[in-house]
mmCIF file of C-alpha atoms in Angstrom:
data_model
loop_
_atom_site.group_PDB
_atom_site.id
_atom_site.type_symbol
_atom_site.label_atom_id
_atom_site.label_comp_id
_atom_site.label_asym_id
_atom_site.label_seq_id
_atom_site.Cartn_x
_atom_site.Cartn_y
_atom_site.Cartn_z
ATOM 1 C CA MET L 1 95.318 70.603 99.246
ATOM 2 C CA THR L 2 95.932 73.797 96.778
ATOM 3 C CA ASP L 3 96.953 77.280 98.145
ATOM 4 C CA ARG L 4 93.380 78.171 96.675
ATOM 5 C CA GLU L 5 91.466 75.694 98.512
ATOM 6 C CA ILE L 6 93.491 77.079 101.536
ATOM 7 C CA ILE L 7 92.764 80.868 100.464
ATOM 8 C CA GLU L 8 89.229 79.925 100.282
ATOM 9 C CA ARG L 9 88.977 78.361 103.530
ATOM 10 C CA ILE L 10 90.779 81.384 105.210
ATOM 11 C CA GLU L 11 88.365 83.564 103.637
ATOM 12 C CA SER L 12 85.338 82.281 104.046
ATOM 13 C CA LEU L 13 86.544 81.886 108.378
ATOM 14 C CA SER L 14 84.907 85.395 109.965
ATOM 15 C CA VAL L 15 87.612 88.544 111.177
ATOM 16 C CA GLU L 16 87.880 86.957 114.348
ATOM 17 C CA GLU L 17 88.888 83.927 113.356
ATOM 18 C CA GLN L 18 90.859 85.107 110.450
ATOM 19 C CA ASP L 19 92.720 87.001 113.448
ATOM 20 C CA ASN L 20 93.151 83.568 116.528
ATOM 21 C CA LEU L 21 95.052 81.504 113.205
ATOM 22 C CA PHE L 22 97.684 84.172 112.478
ATOM 23 C CA GLU L 23 97.922 84.768 116.312
ATOM 24 C CA LEU L 24 97.724 80.547 116.200
ATOM 25 C CA ILE L 25 100.579 80.490 113.708
ATOM 26 C CA ARG L 26 102.396 82.810 114.793
ATOM 27 C CA LYS L 27 102.968 81.375 118.278
ATOM 28 C CA ARG L 28 103.545 77.398 116.975
ATOM 29 C CA ARG L 29 106.032 79.654 114.951
ATOM 30 C CA SER L 30 107.767 81.742 117.374
ATOM 31 C CA PRO L 31 111.522 80.384 118.536
ATOM 32 C CA GLN L 32 109.975 79.713 122.146
ATOM 33 C CA SER L 33 107.812 76.752 120.764
ATOM 34 C CA GLY L 34 110.277 74.853 118.619
ATOM 35 C CA GLY L 35 109.820 77.269 115.370
ATOM 36 C CA PHE L 36 112.928 78.717 114.016
ATOM 37 C CA ALA L 37 112.502 83.466 114.299
ATOM 38 C CA ASN L 38 113.196 83.284 110.417
ATOM 39 C CA GLU L 39 110.736 81.051 109.774
ATOM 40 C CA GLN L 40 108.481 83.321 111.865
ATOM 41 C CA ARG L 41 110.183 86.228 110.166
ATOM 42 C CA ARG L 42 109.283 84.744 106.287
ATOM 43 C CA THR L 43 105.651 83.599 107.691
ATOM 44 C CA GLU L 44 104.607 87.036 108.311
ATOM 45 C CA ILE L 45 105.983 88.633 105.443
ATOM 46 C CA ALA L 46 104.491 85.999 103.310
ATOM 47 C CA GLU L 47 100.993 87.001 105.550
ATOM 48 C CA VAL L 48 101.596 90.527 104.735
ATOM 49 C CA GLY L 49 102.040 89.827 101.015
ATOM 50 C CA GLU L 50 99.104 87.918 100.867
ATOM 51 C CA ARG L 51 96.840 90.480 102.878
ATOM 52 C CA LEU L 52 98.512 93.019 100.087
ATOM 53 C CA ARG L 53 98.016 91.018 97.338
ATOM 54 C CA GLN L 54 94.069 90.634 97.813
ATOM 55 C CA ALA L 55 94.084 94.013 99.356
ATOM 56 C CA VAL L 56 95.207 95.316 95.454
ATOM 57 C CA LYS L 57 93.385 92.835 93.314
ATOM 58 C CA MET L 58 90.150 93.996 95.373
ATOM 59 C CA GLY L 59 90.693 97.602 94.227
ATOM 60 C CA THR L 60 91.293 98.182 98.152
ATOM 61 C CA ALA L 61 94.784 98.852 98.647
ATOM 62 C CA GLN L 62 96.701 102.456 99.422
ATOM 63 C CA SER L 63 99.374 103.637 97.198
ATOM 64 C CA PHE L 64 101.679 106.660 97.711
ATOM 65 C CA ASP L 65 103.473 108.916 95.744
ATOM 66 C CA ASN L 66 106.281 108.949 98.635
ATOM 67 C CA VAL L 67 107.767 107.675 101.935
ATOM 68 C CA GLU L 68 106.484 111.418 103.613
ATOM 69 C CA ASP L 69 102.943 111.254 102.207
ATOM 70 C CA LEU L 70 102.520 107.601 104.061
ATOM 71 C CA LYS L 71 104.340 108.638 107.058
ATOM 72 C CA LEU L 72 101.358 111.470 107.159
ATOM 73 C CA TYR L 73 99.108 108.784 106.456
ATOM 74 C CA LEU L 74 100.404 106.581 108.813
ATOM 75 C CA GLN L 75 99.826 109.103 112.004
ATOM 76 C CA ALA L 76 96.541 110.544 110.458
ATOM 77 C CA ASN L 77 93.679 108.591 112.582
ATOM 78 C CA SER L 78 91.686 108.114 109.935
ATOM 79 C CA GLU L 79 88.404 107.398 112.594
ATOM 80 C CA ASP L 80 88.121 111.397 113.958
ATOM 81 C CA GLU L 81 89.778 113.013 109.949
ATOM 82 C CA ILE L 82 89.300 113.176 106.846
ATOM 83 C CA ASP L 83 91.438 114.801 104.425
ATOM 84 C CA TYR L 84 89.737 116.447 100.667
ATOM 85 C CA ILE L 85 91.356 118.891 98.281
ATOM 86 C CA ASP L 86 87.999 121.046 97.276
ATOM 87 C CA ARG L 87 87.858 121.907 93.151
ATOM 88 C CA ASP L 88 89.859 125.151 93.631
ATOM 89 C CA GLY L 89 92.755 122.698 95.144
ATOM 90 C CA ASN L 90 91.753 123.659 98.036
ATOM 91 C CA PRO L 91 92.390 121.686 101.218
ATOM 92 C CA LEU L 92 89.493 120.681 103.616
ATOM 93 C CA THR L 93 89.567 118.426 106.765
ATOM 94 C CA TYR L 94 86.179 116.656 107.936
ATOM 95 C CA HIS L 95 85.769 115.760 111.784
ATOM 96 C CA ILE L 96 83.667 112.205 110.474
ATOM 97 C CA LYS L 97 80.796 112.161 112.775
ATOM 98 C CA ASP L 98 80.527 115.205 111.841
ATOM 99 C CA LEU L 99 79.155 114.033 108.377
ATOM 100 C CA TYR L 100 76.002 112.766 110.569
ATOM 101 C CA PRO L 101 73.455 114.434 111.748
ATOM 102 C CA THR L 102 73.882 111.949 114.580
ATOM 103 C CA GLU L 103 75.411 109.386 116.797
ATOM 104 C CA GLU L 104 73.361 106.875 115.576
ATOM 105 C CA SER L 105 73.484 107.650 112.115
ATOM 106 C CA TYR L 106 77.164 107.282 112.367
ATOM 107 C CA ASP L 107 77.780 103.982 114.001
ATOM 108 C CA TYR L 108 75.248 102.088 111.358
ATOM 109 C CA VAL L 109 77.266 103.375 108.358
ATOM 110 C CA THR L 110 80.662 102.409 110.139
ATOM 111 C CA SER L 111 79.173 99.214 111.059
ATOM 112 C CA GLN L 112 78.065 98.369 107.622
ATOM 113 C CA GLY L 113 80.727 99.564 106.303
ATOM 114 C CA LYS L 114 82.706 97.304 108.380
ATOM 115 C CA ILE L 115 80.238 93.860 107.537
ATOM 116 C CA PHE L 116 80.374 95.103 103.045
ATOM 117 C CA ASP L 117 84.373 95.005 103.832
ATOM 118 C CA THR L 118 84.505 91.518 105.466
ATOM 119 C CA CYS L 119 81.762 90.608 103.303
ATOM 120 C CA LEU L 120 84.304 92.101 100.372
ATOM 121 C CA PRO L 121 85.132 89.216 98.519
ATOM 122 C CA ASP L 122 81.127 87.301 97.895
ATOM 123 C CA LEU L 123 80.612 90.978 96.826
ATOM 124 C CA VAL L 124 82.811 91.193 94.194
ATOM 125 C CA SER L 125 82.383 87.820 92.510
ATOM 126 C CA LYS L 126 79.023 88.216 92.542
ATOM 127 C CA TYR L 127 78.709 92.715 92.078
ATOM 128 C CA ALA L 128 82.350 93.438 90.580
ATOM 129 C CA GLY L 129 81.807 97.229 88.859
ATOM 130 C CA GLU L 130 78.396 98.092 90.613
ATOM 131 C CA TYR L 131 76.201 99.319 93.302
ATOM 132 C CA VAL L 132 75.249 98.198 96.121
ATOM 133 C CA VAL L 133 72.409 98.638 98.164
ATOM 134 C CA PHE L 134 73.599 96.684 101.021
ATOM 135 C CA GLU L 135 72.759 95.797 105.106
ATOM 136 C CA ASP L 136 73.919 93.569 107.244
ATOM 137 C CA GLY L 137 75.784 91.339 104.643
ATOM 138 C CA ARG L 138 72.934 90.942 102.669
ATOM 139 C CA VAL L 139 72.656 93.068 99.101
ATOM 140 C CA ILE L 140 69.035 94.122 99.166
ATOM 141 C CA ASP L 141 69.804 95.630 95.304
ATOM 142 C CA ASN L 142 72.348 96.536 92.756
ATOM 143 C CA ASP L 143 73.189 98.241 89.689
ATOM 144 C CA LEU L 144 75.701 99.975 87.405
ATOM 145 C CA ASP L 145 74.229 103.268 87.563
ATOM 146 C CA GLU L 146 74.014 104.972 91.600
ATOM 147 C CA ASP L 147 71.003 107.237 90.617
ATOM 148 C CA VAL L 148 69.285 104.546 88.728
ATOM 149 C CA LEU L 149 69.648 102.387 92.113
ATOM 150 C CA LEU L 150 69.088 104.716 94.325
ATOM 151 C CA ASP L 151 66.119 106.363 92.472
ATOM 152 C CA ARG L 152 64.393 103.097 92.605
ATOM 153 C CA VAL L 153 65.182 101.906 96.492
ATOM 154 C CA TRP L 154 64.579 105.279 97.460
ATOM 155 C CA GLN L 155 60.757 104.617 97.532
ATOM 156 C CA THR L 156 60.647 101.428 99.233
ATOM 157 C CA GLU L 157 59.933 100.468 103.110
ATOM 158 C CA PHE L 158 63.535 99.251 103.281
ATOM 159 C CA ALA L 159 64.982 102.120 102.717
ATOM 160 C CA ILE L 160 62.059 104.315 104.361
ATOM 161 C CA SER L 161 62.273 102.980 107.448
ATOM 162 C CA ARG L 162 66.378 103.720 107.111
ATOM 163 C CA ARG L 163 65.910 107.539 106.336
ATOM 164 C CA ASP L 164 63.328 107.766 109.591
ATOM 165 C CA ARG L 165 66.065 106.558 111.290
ATOM 166 C CA TYR L 166 69.214 106.429 110.140
ATOM 167 C CA HIS L 167 68.653 109.327 107.559
ATOM 168 C CA GLY L 168 69.661 107.621 105.296
ATOM 169 C CA ILE L 169 70.981 103.764 103.372
ATOM 170 C CA PHE L 170 74.296 102.453 102.484
ATOM 171 C CA CYS L 171 74.852 102.577 99.469
ATOM 172 C CA GLU L 172 78.790 101.228 97.957
ATOM 173 C CA LEU L 173 80.371 100.782 94.367
ATOM 174 C CA VAL L 174 81.829 96.923 94.623
ATOM 175 C CA PRO L 175 85.332 97.228 93.180
ATOM 176 C CA GLU L 176 85.753 95.341 89.721
ATOM 177 C CA VAL L 177 88.921 92.307 90.447
ATOM 178 C CA LEU L 178 92.116 93.887 88.512
ATOM 179 C CA ASN L 179 93.835 91.228 86.969
ATOM 180 C CA ALA L 180 96.732 90.007 89.373
#
């Protein structure tokens, strides 16, 4: 089996199955089970390296100019707050939940975002560089132009039902694959 075939098989697993697989590999490589600590560490580094390579390839990797910015990022609770710089250069901090009119709309968007991230490898292969209206692992519609897409979808029965319940629909840009 080639490395690519192994990666494709792993990517076809759910996130939970992937986590279980990584944990099983870590346990089997531990000194207590007859493996060597050096080998375990090399495996962990290789796994992190592969995840980083995939994140860069998908355009989802974080980049920092210096260690201090990285430390600040790691200390921040990204689920609770988000920082922006407005056009005038003024820092703005929002509590993410405050950006949504209801708890239900916040839950809808965050759950769709997690599903979107899980489906990203497949989405990139089909919709790289396009905006997609997405729900529960399924692309409802897509277009290169977000405004055109939203205008087309906004008056459909799908959008009307989500608009009434969640005050919106989930639309996201699928990143283009970087040449690795």
